[in-house]
């Protein structure tokens, strides 16, 4: 019998061993009482990690699809490891598909902020542009409805942001947060809801949410296919620079506020996607800092410590203009010298300085291409 406080959660975790070019599988145990982790190598029937406290792993990090760092290896949770864990966690880790529709894209920061404040976890996110066929496929249940044509014109009129949310009873909780379909009715019946606050009318109602767990599964597969090509991204690859909201800032729920600040300053966010960076990719991305910046190792560790949000930022002289807004790399210095910059406002220290931005003007496009042509493929 498991007693309160003595729970042990078990997952199957995989690690790609680059030297052996081989995926290793582990049983991963997490003891809630003291936050310790223990791991067994499944194939070799060997203890891999004796019961050890790992400061960076919290109970909320335990869900299928997440990646955690153990002894500088990136472990990916691929399944529950026992029935107890499945029974205890699966209802708390329900998933749904949400989407910011074209009419509310200028409010993306506020909406993402609200999602985090309401306690939903964003586990995937991507800005996309749907064509008519795709929109029809997405809204197939509305075939024959009188409003279908208007709806298809509307959702293909500009980019959308699709996201996977995770949480307890997430499907119904997100529907509740949205409010009634018609924004006018939402304003009278649920004035705090997203559609009341950000929607315009019956069609332009700011956001979408799956109406059941089976729709959620279908709609998640539509935007985030488990295999096969993903949706067309919206990156333009002109007049651009790269911004990455670092994992510590995403974890602290600051992504929405950072996005709002960027938009308020007049920059265009023409592409936005959540990534779980592999160590080898983080090293490659930060290559220019290797041997130059003392914090290189810690920067790589930070960038791989959880999901980050990469953006294509567009403006005139985008790299220089955006760099100005980001501020000095050390948030302490930024708070003294440039108190209105992103790092002054949202940074913690030199490594956890809220955002990465491109340093050299000629690298703006290259960094954007790294995320949205190379990693995003
Ligand atoms: P919901 O998005 O709340 O699940 P539906 O699935 O019924 O609502 O409809 C899908 C979308 O079609 C709505 O969010 C809205 O954008 C649009 N829509 C629904 N009903 C109407 C209507 N009567 N007139 C115009 N547009 C509508
Ligand atoms: Mg619906």
Coordinates of C-alpha atoms and ligand atoms in Angstrom, one line a residue:
X1 CA 0.0 0.0 0.0
X2 CA 1.2 3.5 -0.8
X3 CA 0.7 6.0 1.9
X4 CA 0.5 9.7 1.5
X5 CA 3.9 11.2 1.1
X6 CA 5.5 7.9 0.3
X7 CA 4.6 7.8 -3.4
X8 CA 7.0 6.6 -5.9
X9 CA 6.4 7.5 -9.6
X10 CA 7.9 5.3 -12.3
X11 CA 8.4 6.3 -15.9
X12 CA 10.2 4.8 -18.9
X13 CA 12.9 7.2 -20.0
X14 CA 15.0 7.1 -23.1
X15 CA 18.4 8.7 -23.7
X16 CA 20.1 8.9 -27.1
X17 CA 23.7 7.9 -26.5
X18 CA 25.6 9.7 -29.2
X19 CA 28.8 7.6 -28.8
X20 CA 27.0 4.3 -29.3
X21 CA 24.5 5.9 -31.7
X22 CA 21.9 4.0 -29.8
X23 CA 18.8 4.8 -27.6
X24 CA 19.1 3.5 -24.1
X25 CA 16.0 2.8 -22.0
X26 CA 15.7 3.3 -18.3
X27 CA 13.2 2.8 -15.5
X28 CA 13.1 6.2 -13.9
X29 CA 11.8 6.3 -10.3
X30 CA 10.9 9.5 -8.5
X31 CA 10.3 9.5 -4.7
X32 CA 7.9 12.4 -3.9
X33 CA 8.8 12.5 -0.1
X34 CA 12.4 13.6 -0.5
X35 CA 12.6 14.4 -4.3
X36 CA 15.1 11.6 -5.0
X37 CA 15.6 9.9 -8.3
X38 CA 16.7 6.3 -9.0
X39 CA 17.3 4.7 -12.4
X40 CA 17.8 1.2 -13.8
X41 CA 19.2 0.4 -17.2
X42 CA 16.5 -1.9 -18.6
X43 CA 18.5 -3.8 -21.2
X44 CA 21.6 -4.4 -19.0
X45 CA 19.5 -5.1 -15.8
X46 CA 21.8 -2.7 -14.0
X47 CA 21.4 0.1 -11.5
X48 CA 22.3 3.3 -13.5
X49 CA 21.7 5.8 -10.7
X50 CA 21.5 5.2 -7.0
X51 CA 18.8 7.1 -5.1
X52 CA 20.0 10.7 -5.5
X53 CA 18.5 14.0 -4.9
X54 CA 18.3 16.0 -8.2
X55 CA 17.5 19.6 -7.4
X56 CA 16.3 20.5 -10.9
X57 CA 13.5 17.9 -11.1
X58 CA 10.2 18.8 -9.6
X59 CA 7.0 16.7 -9.4
X60 CA 5.4 18.9 -12.1
X61 CA 8.2 17.9 -14.5
X62 CA 7.0 14.3 -14.5
X63 CA 4.9 13.8 -17.7
X64 CA 5.2 11.8 -20.9
X65 CA 6.9 13.8 -23.6
X66 CA 9.0 15.9 -21.2
X67 CA 12.8 15.9 -21.2
X68 CA 14.8 16.3 -18.0
X69 CA 18.6 16.5 -17.5
X70 CA 20.2 13.8 -15.4
X71 CA 24.1 13.7 -15.2
X72 CA 24.2 15.9 -18.3
X73 CA 22.1 13.4 -20.2
X74 CA 18.8 14.4 -21.6
X75 CA 16.2 11.9 -20.6
X76 CA 12.9 11.8 -22.4
X77 CA 9.9 10.3 -20.7
X78 CA 8.2 8.0 -23.2
X79 CA 5.7 6.1 -21.1
X80 CA 4.4 5.4 -17.6
X81 CA 6.5 2.7 -15.9
X82 CA 3.8 1.2 -13.7
X83 CA 0.0 1.1 -13.2
X84 CA 0.2 3.2 -10.0
X85 CA 1.9 6.0 -11.8
X86 CA -0.6 5.8 -14.7
X87 CA -3.6 5.8 -12.3
X88 CA -2.2 8.6 -10.2
X89 CA -1.0 10.9 -12.9
X90 CA -2.9 10.4 -16.2
X91 CA -6.0 12.4 -15.2
X92 CA -3.8 15.3 -14.0
X93 CA -1.9 15.2 -17.3
X94 CA -4.9 15.5 -19.6
X95 CA -4.1 17.3 -22.8
X96 CA -6.0 19.5 -25.1
X97 CA -5.5 21.6 -28.2
X98 CA -5.9 25.3 -28.0
X99 CA -5.4 27.9 -30.8
X100 CA -5.2 31.6 -30.9
X101 CA -7.2 32.6 -34.0
X102 CA -6.2 35.3 -36.5
X103 CA -8.3 38.1 -34.9
X104 CA -6.5 37.8 -31.6
X105 CA -2.9 37.4 -32.8
X106 CA -2.0 41.0 -31.6
X107 CA -3.1 39.8 -28.1
X108 CA -0.9 36.7 -28.1
X109 CA 1.2 37.9 -25.2
X110 CA -1.8 38.6 -22.9
X111 CA -3.5 35.3 -23.9
X112 CA -0.3 33.3 -23.2
X113 CA 0.1 35.1 -19.9
X114 CA -3.5 34.3 -18.9
X115 CA -3.0 30.6 -19.8
X116 CA 0.0 30.4 -17.5
X117 CA -1.7 32.3 -14.7
X118 CA -4.6 29.9 -14.9
X119 CA -2.2 27.1 -14.2
X120 CA -2.2 25.4 -17.6
X121 CA 1.1 24.0 -18.7
X122 CA 2.0 24.7 -22.4
X123 CA 3.8 21.6 -23.6
X124 CA 3.9 22.4 -27.4
X125 CA 3.3 25.6 -29.3
X126 CA 3.7 26.7 -32.9
X127 CA 2.7 29.6 -35.1
X128 CA 1.3 28.3 -38.4
X129 CA -0.6 29.6 -41.5
X130 CA -3.4 27.2 -42.5
X131 CA -4.5 26.9 -46.1
X132 CA -8.1 26.3 -47.0
X133 CA -7.7 22.5 -47.3
X134 CA -6.1 22.3 -43.9
X135 CA -8.7 24.5 -42.3
X136 CA -11.4 22.3 -43.8
X137 CA -9.7 19.2 -42.5
X138 CA -9.4 20.8 -39.0
X139 CA -13.1 21.8 -38.9
X140 CA -14.4 18.7 -40.7
X141 CA -17.2 18.2 -38.1
X142 CA -18.8 21.4 -39.4
X143 CA -19.3 20.2 -42.9
X144 CA -22.7 21.3 -44.1
X145 CA -23.1 24.0 -41.5
X146 CA -24.1 27.5 -42.8
X147 CA -21.2 29.3 -41.1
X148 CA -18.5 26.9 -42.5
X149 CA -17.5 29.2 -45.4
X150 CA -17.2 32.3 -43.2
X151 CA -15.2 30.2 -40.6
X152 CA -12.8 28.9 -43.2
X153 CA -12.2 32.4 -44.7
X154 CA -11.6 33.7 -41.2
X155 CA -9.1 31.0 -39.9
X156 CA -7.1 31.2 -43.1
X157 CA -7.0 35.0 -43.1
X158 CA -3.7 35.1 -41.2
X159 CA -1.4 33.1 -38.9
X160 CA -2.7 31.2 -35.9
X161 CA -0.8 29.9 -32.8
X162 CA -1.6 26.3 -32.0
X163 CA -0.7 24.9 -28.6
X164 CA -1.0 21.8 -26.5
X165 CA -2.1 22.4 -22.9
X166 CA -1.7 19.9 -20.1
X167 CA -3.4 19.9 -16.7
X168 CA -6.1 18.3 -14.6
X169 CA -9.4 18.0 -16.6
X170 CA -7.7 20.2 -19.2
X171 CA -10.3 19.8 -22.0
X172 CA -13.2 21.1 -19.9
X173 CA -11.1 23.6 -18.0
X174 CA -9.9 25.2 -21.2
X175 CA -13.4 25.3 -22.6
X176 CA -14.5 27.0 -19.4
X177 CA -11.7 29.6 -19.7
X178 CA -12.8 30.3 -23.3
X179 CA -16.4 31.0 -22.4
X180 CA -19.4 30.7 -24.9
X181 CA -18.8 30.5 -28.6
X182 CA -20.4 33.9 -29.3
X183 CA -18.3 36.7 -27.9
X184 CA -21.3 38.9 -27.2
X185 CA -23.0 36.1 -25.2
X186 CA -19.6 35.5 -23.5
X187 CA -19.6 39.2 -22.4
X188 CA -22.9 38.9 -20.7
X189 CA -22.6 35.3 -19.3
X190 CA -18.9 35.0 -18.6
X191 CA -17.4 38.5 -18.6
X192 CA -14.0 37.2 -17.4
X193 CA -13.6 34.6 -20.1
X194 CA -11.2 34.8 -23.0
X195 CA -13.9 35.2 -25.6
X196 CA -15.5 38.0 -23.6
X197 CA -12.3 39.8 -23.2
X198 CA -10.6 39.3 -26.6
X199 CA -13.3 38.1 -29.0
X200 CA -15.4 40.3 -31.4
X201 CA -18.4 38.4 -32.5
X202 CA -19.8 34.9 -33.3
X203 CA -17.0 34.0 -35.7
X204 CA -14.1 36.1 -34.6
X205 CA -13.9 34.8 -31.1
X206 CA -10.2 34.9 -30.3
X207 CA -9.4 31.3 -29.4
X208 CA -10.3 27.7 -30.1
X209 CA -10.5 24.7 -27.7
X210 CA -11.2 21.0 -28.4
X211 CA -14.6 20.0 -27.2
X212 CA -13.8 16.4 -26.0
X213 CA -10.7 14.3 -25.4
X214 CA -11.3 12.5 -28.7
X215 CA -11.4 15.8 -30.6
X216 CA -8.3 16.8 -28.6
X217 CA -6.4 13.7 -29.8
X218 CA -7.4 14.3 -33.4
X219 CA -6.7 18.1 -33.3
X220 CA -3.3 17.6 -31.5
X221 CA -2.3 15.1 -34.2
X222 CA -3.4 17.6 -36.9
X223 CA -1.1 20.4 -35.6
X224 CA 1.7 18.3 -34.0
X225 CA 1.8 15.0 -36.0
X226 CA 3.6 12.2 -34.3
X227 CA 5.2 11.4 -37.6
X228 CA 5.2 12.9 -41.1
X229 CA 5.7 16.6 -42.0
X230 CA 4.5 19.3 -39.6
X231 CA 2.4 22.3 -40.5
X232 CA 3.9 25.1 -42.6
X233 CA 5.6 27.7 -40.4
X234 CA 5.2 31.4 -40.9
X235 CA 8.9 32.5 -40.8
X236 CA 9.7 35.1 -43.4
X237 CA 13.5 35.0 -43.3
X238 CA 13.8 38.8 -44.2
X239 CA 14.6 41.8 -42.0
X240 CA 14.8 39.6 -39.0
X241 CA 16.6 38.6 -35.9
X242 CA 16.2 35.8 -33.4
X243 CA 14.9 35.9 -29.9
X244 CA 14.8 32.9 -27.5
X245 CA 12.8 33.0 -24.3
X246 CA 15.0 30.9 -22.1
X247 CA 13.7 27.8 -20.2
X248 CA 13.9 29.4 -16.7
X249 CA 11.7 32.3 -18.0
X250 CA 9.2 29.9 -19.6
X251 CA 9.1 27.8 -16.4
X252 CA 8.4 30.9 -14.3
X253 CA 5.5 31.8 -16.5
X254 CA 7.1 34.9 -18.0
X255 CA 6.7 34.1 -21.7
X256 CA 3.4 36.0 -22.2
X257 CA 4.7 39.1 -20.5
X258 CA 7.9 39.1 -22.5
X259 CA 5.9 38.6 -25.8
X260 CA 3.6 41.5 -24.8
X261 CA 6.7 43.8 -24.1
X262 CA 8.2 42.9 -27.5
X263 CA 4.9 43.7 -29.4
X264 CA 4.3 46.9 -27.4
X265 CA 7.8 48.1 -28.5
X266 CA 6.6 47.8 -32.1
X267 CA 8.4 44.6 -33.2
X268 CA 6.6 42.0 -35.3
X269 CA 6.7 38.4 -34.1
X270 CA 6.4 36.6 -37.4
X271 CA 7.2 33.1 -36.1
X272 CA 7.0 31.5 -32.7
X273 CA 7.6 27.9 -31.7
X274 CA 8.4 25.9 -28.6
X275 CA 11.6 23.7 -28.7
X276 CA 13.2 21.2 -26.4
X277 CA 16.8 21.8 -27.3
X278 CA 19.1 18.8 -27.5
X279 CA 22.5 19.4 -25.9
X280 CA 24.3 19.0 -29.2
X281 CA 22.1 21.6 -30.8
X282 CA 22.5 24.1 -27.9
X283 CA 26.3 23.7 -28.2
X284 CA 26.1 24.3 -31.9
X285 CA 23.8 27.3 -31.5
X286 CA 26.1 28.8 -28.9
X287 CA 29.3 27.8 -30.8
X288 CA 30.5 31.5 -31.2
X289 CA 30.6 31.9 -27.4
X290 CA 32.7 28.8 -26.8
X291 CA 36.1 29.7 -25.3
X292 CA 35.0 33.4 -25.4
X293 CA 32.3 33.6 -22.7
X294 CA 33.1 32.1 -19.4
X295 CA 29.5 31.0 -18.8
X296 CA 29.4 28.9 -22.0
X297 CA 28.8 25.6 -20.2
X298 CA 26.1 27.0 -18.0
X299 CA 24.5 28.7 -20.9
X300 CA 24.2 25.3 -22.7
X301 CA 22.9 23.7 -19.5
X302 CA 20.2 26.5 -19.2
X303 CA 19.1 26.2 -22.8
X304 CA 18.6 22.5 -22.5
X305 CA 16.9 22.6 -19.0
X306 CA 13.4 22.7 -20.4
X307 CA 11.3 24.1 -23.2
X308 CA 12.3 27.4 -24.7
X309 CA 10.4 29.7 -27.1
X310 CA 12.1 30.7 -30.3
X311 CA 10.9 33.7 -32.4
X312 CA 11.6 35.4 -35.6
X313 CA 11.5 39.1 -34.8
X314 CA 11.0 41.6 -37.6
X315 CA 11.7 45.3 -37.8
X316 CA 14.0 47.8 -39.6
X317 CA 17.6 47.0 -38.6
X318 CA 16.1 44.2 -36.6
X319 CA 19.3 42.8 -34.9
X320 CA 20.5 46.2 -33.6
X321 CA 17.0 47.5 -32.7
X322 CA 16.1 44.4 -30.9
X323 CA 19.4 44.1 -29.1
X324 CA 18.8 47.6 -27.7
X325 CA 15.5 46.4 -26.2
X326 CA 17.0 43.3 -24.7
X327 CA 19.7 45.2 -22.9
X328 CA 23.1 44.2 -21.3
X329 CA 23.7 40.5 -20.9
X330 CA 23.9 40.8 -17.1
X331 CA 20.5 41.7 -15.6
X332 CA 22.1 43.4 -12.6
X333 CA 23.9 45.8 -14.9
X334 CA 20.8 46.1 -17.0
X335 CA 18.8 47.1 -13.9
X336 CA 21.2 49.9 -13.2
X337 CA 21.9 51.2 -16.6
X338 CA 18.9 50.2 -18.8
X339 CA 16.0 49.5 -16.4
X340 CA 13.3 49.2 -19.1
X341 CA 15.1 46.5 -21.1
X342 CA 13.8 42.9 -21.2
X343 CA 16.8 41.6 -19.2
X344 CA 16.4 44.3 -16.5
X345 CA 12.7 43.4 -16.2
X346 CA 12.8 39.6 -16.5
X347 CA 16.3 38.4 -16.0
X348 CA 17.7 36.7 -12.8
X349 CA 21.5 36.5 -13.5
X350 CA 24.0 36.3 -16.3
X351 CA 22.9 32.8 -17.4
X352 CA 19.3 33.1 -16.5
X353 CA 18.9 36.4 -18.3
X354 CA 15.4 35.8 -19.7
X355 CA 16.2 36.0 -23.4
X356 CA 18.8 35.2 -25.9
X357 CA 19.0 37.6 -28.8
X358 CA 21.3 37.7 -31.9
X359 CA 24.6 39.5 -31.2
X360 CA 25.9 40.4 -34.7
X361 CA 23.7 41.9 -37.3
X362 CA 24.9 39.4 -39.9
X363 CA 23.8 36.4 -37.7
X364 CA 20.2 37.5 -37.3
X365 CA 19.0 35.6 -40.3
X366 CA 21.4 32.6 -39.6
X367 CA 20.0 32.1 -36.1
X368 CA 16.4 32.4 -37.4
X369 CA 17.2 29.8 -40.0
X370 CA 18.8 27.5 -37.4
X371 CA 15.5 27.3 -35.6
X372 CA 13.0 27.4 -38.4
X373 CA 14.8 25.7 -41.3
X374 CA 17.1 23.3 -39.5
X375 CA 15.6 22.3 -36.1
X376 CA 11.9 22.9 -37.1
X377 CA 12.1 20.5 -40.0
Ligands
LIG1 P1 -16.6 26.3 -30.5 O1 -15.4 27.0 -31.1 O2 -17.0 27.1 -29.3 O3 -16.3 24.9 -30.2 P2 -18.2 25.5 -32.8 O4 -17.4 24.2 -32.8 O5 -19.7 25.3 -32.7 O6 -17.8 26.4 -31.5 O7 -17.8 26.4 -34.0 C1 -16.5 26.5 -34.5 C2 -16.2 28.0 -34.8 O8 -17.1 28.4 -35.9 C3 -16.6 28.9 -33.7 O9 -15.5 29.1 -32.7 C4 -16.8 30.2 -34.4 O10 -15.5 30.8 -34.8 C5 -17.5 29.7 -35.7 N1 -19.0 29.7 -35.5 C6 -19.7 28.9 -34.8 N2 -21.0 29.1 -34.8 C7 -21.1 30.2 -35.6 C8 -22.3 30.9 -36.1 N3 -23.5 30.6 -35.8 N4 -22.0 32.0 -36.9 C9 -20.8 32.3 -37.3 N5 -19.7 31.6 -36.9 C10 -19.8 30.6 -36.1
LIG2 MG1 -16.0 23.3 -31.6

